[in-house]
């Protein structure tokens, strides 16, 4: 056999073996239940590939104090145009209550003091916005997992939905977002109340904003007023799991 034929046969075998290994991985993953039927097949494939490459429980990169951006810019809403929110802000958020309900055994409402009393985490991470900018900030907040332990999700709960204070259009459609239970229980997923060792500024989502560090910026809901656990989000907003998702962004924004 010529060298060239030997080489081609070797390449074919290598490709066949690699392809089979990849398919094997995808097959295994597709038997799990978390891929929502509503997702387009291309996006579902993206998610499966992402999970092959990076295990869901892997940590996002963390940085040191020397890496902090001089300022952490504000993007999207910088001050919600909402009377209820403005009244809360005028009183230093003393009357703020984070309502948590839906598919939970123990619905509850948390004051800021109660959120600050939950197990917390501080992390210096990089925020990546799809609009093409990044910033490194230091975030402190209650671990979402600790809050979930308090309200006890029912077994049928598959997503956590975050309802925000800020209207996005003339009709008053408010910002909202959702994540799955893998991201909800992830140790770096926090309800942040501090940025760079100071109370979270209004421009960055006061009094509470989500940090879900393995995802793009638009998943990190600011001005969170209410949390709901659901089995699916087809009946919420435009049915795509978030304000920007309803405008065409992907629901799964893993980085
Ligand atoms: N409620 C709410 N959350 C939001 C937004 C928003 O406009 N409203 N913008 C999103 C986008 S696109 C980004 S990049 C980040 C910006 O966060 P920052 O203002 O702290 O920079 O918040 C996200 N969460
Ligand atoms: Mo963004």
XYZ file of C-alpha atoms and ligand atoms in Angstrom:
280
model
C 0.000 0.000 0.000
C 1.324 3.458 -0.847
C 2.179 5.871 1.920
C -0.607 8.152 0.727
C -3.268 5.418 0.965
C -2.034 4.428 4.414
C -2.253 8.039 5.514
C -5.829 8.456 4.207
C -6.974 5.233 5.824
C -5.446 6.367 9.101
C -7.234 9.742 8.853
C -10.585 8.067 8.079
C -10.214 5.832 11.127
C -9.238 8.732 13.316
C -12.283 10.757 12.185
C -14.618 7.810 12.622
C -13.333 7.179 16.129
C -13.550 10.878 17.078
C -17.026 11.249 15.620
C -18.274 8.189 17.446
C -16.872 9.473 20.740
C -18.577 12.846 20.220
C -21.896 11.233 19.326
C -21.620 8.959 22.317
C -21.298 12.005 24.549
C -24.231 13.787 22.919
C -26.426 10.707 23.163
C -25.742 10.430 26.853
C -26.510 14.089 27.440
C -29.678 14.081 25.377
C -31.197 11.419 27.637
C -31.162 13.872 30.554
C -34.312 15.910 31.046
C -33.090 19.487 31.158
C -33.160 20.392 27.456
C -36.412 22.361 27.047
C -38.484 21.166 24.116
C -39.109 24.814 23.215
C -35.463 25.423 22.322
C -34.500 25.421 18.657
C -32.412 22.397 17.723
C -29.350 24.507 16.863
C -29.423 26.160 20.255
C -30.023 22.831 21.987
C -26.976 21.472 20.170
C -24.965 24.507 21.290
C -25.918 23.800 24.857
C -24.987 20.134 24.582
C -21.625 20.969 23.014
C -20.983 23.641 25.642
C -21.639 21.089 28.345
C -19.327 18.561 26.729
C -16.547 21.132 26.724
C -17.186 22.738 30.124
C -18.907 20.775 32.871
C -21.864 22.726 34.260
C -20.427 22.798 37.735
C -17.080 24.228 36.661
C -16.282 27.586 38.212
C -16.026 30.812 36.241
C -12.574 32.387 36.362
C -11.958 34.605 39.375
C -9.505 37.496 39.508
C -7.516 39.455 42.070
C -7.979 42.995 43.422
C -5.305 44.303 41.001
C -7.521 43.252 38.074
C -10.557 45.351 39.077
C -11.804 47.765 36.414
C -11.401 51.399 37.550
C -15.157 51.849 37.114
C -17.904 49.324 36.500
C -20.094 50.876 33.842
C -23.868 50.718 33.807
C -25.702 49.236 30.853
C -29.380 49.042 29.937
C -31.555 50.587 32.617
C -29.598 52.917 34.921
C -32.540 54.039 37.090
C -35.948 52.321 36.748
C -38.768 54.600 35.575
C -41.235 53.062 38.021
C -43.084 54.813 40.860
C -42.981 51.803 43.196
C -39.231 51.420 42.706
C -38.595 55.151 43.184
C -40.538 55.083 46.474
C -38.402 52.172 47.711
C -35.189 53.926 46.643
C -36.229 57.187 48.359
C -36.387 55.253 51.628
C -33.014 53.540 51.173
C -34.805 50.252 50.286
C -35.850 49.811 53.951
C -39.268 48.580 52.748
C -37.887 46.326 50.007
C -39.021 42.712 50.182
C -37.829 40.055 47.741
C -40.814 37.797 47.166
C -40.022 34.154 46.417
C -42.821 31.879 45.266
C -44.071 29.525 42.598
C -43.107 25.844 42.846
C -41.717 26.012 46.388
C -42.892 24.397 49.629
C -42.241 27.546 51.719
C -42.994 30.807 49.877
C -41.291 33.709 51.643
C -40.410 37.395 51.455
C -36.912 38.568 52.384
C -35.893 42.013 53.587
C -32.413 43.259 52.711
C -31.293 42.471 56.265
C -32.582 38.909 55.883
C -30.810 38.524 52.539
C -27.588 39.829 54.118
C -27.966 37.233 56.899
C -27.992 34.317 54.405
C -24.710 32.494 53.610
C -22.854 34.794 51.226
C -20.058 34.734 48.704
C -17.617 37.374 47.442
C -16.083 36.977 43.985
C -14.071 39.051 41.538
C -15.275 38.146 38.070
C -15.419 39.439 34.516
C -18.743 40.572 33.132
C -19.094 40.145 29.362
C -21.829 42.054 27.532
C -22.913 40.961 24.033
C -22.561 44.574 22.988
C -18.799 44.082 23.121
C -17.517 45.357 26.452
C -16.262 43.646 29.588
C -15.571 44.805 33.129
C -14.093 43.143 36.197
C -15.911 43.771 39.468
C -16.033 42.448 43.016
C -19.476 41.169 43.950
C -20.859 40.149 47.339
C -24.267 38.586 47.755
C -26.455 35.869 49.198
C -25.942 32.489 47.605
C -29.035 31.706 45.577
C -28.629 28.072 46.714
C -28.961 29.173 50.345
C -32.168 31.029 49.537
C -33.489 27.975 47.691
C -32.798 25.816 50.735
C -35.028 28.157 52.720
C -37.980 28.052 50.304
C -37.546 24.381 49.309
C -38.135 23.975 45.570
C -40.660 21.310 44.623
C -39.298 18.468 42.465
C -41.109 19.760 39.372
C -39.351 23.170 39.544
C -36.937 23.436 36.597
C -36.307 27.172 36.197
C -35.900 30.214 38.396
C -37.484 33.377 36.973
C -36.374 36.857 38.092
C -38.851 39.737 37.756
C -37.319 43.212 37.669
C -38.591 46.709 38.467
C -37.667 48.453 35.222
C -40.143 48.983 32.364
C -38.470 48.520 28.970
C -41.002 50.101 26.594
C -44.057 52.365 26.299
C -46.351 49.431 27.094
C -44.547 48.965 30.419
C -43.082 45.518 29.668
C -40.658 44.837 32.492
C -37.247 43.214 32.320
C -37.162 39.577 33.409
C -34.778 36.648 33.131
C -34.603 32.920 33.887
C -31.960 30.300 34.628
C -32.114 26.539 35.102
C -31.552 24.675 38.365
C -27.923 23.836 37.464
C -27.098 27.545 37.340
C -29.362 28.298 40.307
C -27.449 25.913 42.609
C -24.020 26.880 41.226
C -21.795 28.197 44.060
C -20.988 31.429 42.174
C -24.651 32.263 41.563
C -25.479 35.042 44.018
C -28.041 37.743 44.698
C -25.564 40.594 44.883
C -26.062 43.526 47.264
C -22.494 44.900 47.079
C -20.217 45.970 44.234
C -16.561 46.721 45.013
C -17.171 46.655 48.797
C -19.923 49.301 48.650
C -23.719 48.947 48.597
C -24.826 48.105 45.057
C -25.404 51.405 43.183
C -28.772 51.998 41.534
C -27.002 52.150 38.152
C -25.880 48.530 38.668
C -29.179 47.116 39.961
C -29.819 48.155 43.585
C -30.882 46.769 45.889
C -30.413 43.240 44.448
C -29.048 41.961 41.162
C -28.342 38.448 39.995
C -24.779 37.303 39.283
C -24.655 34.082 37.264
C -21.003 34.103 36.336
C -20.936 31.479 33.593
C -23.374 33.471 31.470
C -23.424 36.682 29.421
C -24.362 40.069 30.907
C -28.016 40.143 29.917
C -28.754 37.104 32.122
C -27.710 39.100 35.212
C -31.055 40.654 36.107
C -30.841 43.995 37.958
C -33.545 45.465 40.266
C -34.868 41.982 41.169
C -38.246 42.320 42.917
C -39.670 38.815 42.750
C -38.430 35.289 42.127
C -40.659 32.492 40.869
C -39.835 28.814 40.433
C -41.560 27.278 37.427
C -41.702 24.037 35.449
C -41.521 25.949 32.159
C -41.598 29.565 31.014
C -43.755 29.260 27.883
C -46.562 31.325 29.465
C -44.274 34.080 30.836
C -43.678 37.265 28.800
C -43.067 36.337 25.159
C -42.391 32.732 26.203
C -38.640 32.697 25.594
C -37.408 33.005 29.161
C -36.311 36.639 29.279
C -36.818 40.171 28.006
C -33.911 39.997 25.526
C -34.692 36.381 24.675
C -38.142 37.605 23.587
C -36.281 39.983 21.222
C -34.268 37.087 19.751
C -31.260 36.567 22.038
C -30.476 32.995 23.018
C -31.807 31.747 26.336
C -28.624 29.822 27.040
C -25.849 32.448 27.066
C -23.023 30.305 28.440
C -19.458 31.609 28.202
N -33.383 44.803 35.069
C -32.405 44.875 34.156
N -31.392 43.981 34.221
C -30.388 44.031 33.324
C -30.395 44.973 32.258
C -31.463 45.906 32.219
O -31.546 46.799 31.339
N -32.454 45.817 33.177
N -29.366 44.976 31.319
C -28.592 43.730 31.208
C -27.374 43.858 30.422
S -27.507 43.766 28.730
C -26.154 43.933 31.010
S -24.715 43.914 30.118
C -26.037 44.087 32.459
C -25.384 45.412 32.779
O -25.102 45.493 34.139
P -24.448 46.816 34.710
O -25.448 47.928 34.515
O -24.131 46.545 36.132
O -23.221 47.094 33.872
O -27.265 44.019 33.151
C -28.227 43.180 32.575
N -29.373 43.138 33.437
Mo -25.413 43.380 27.972
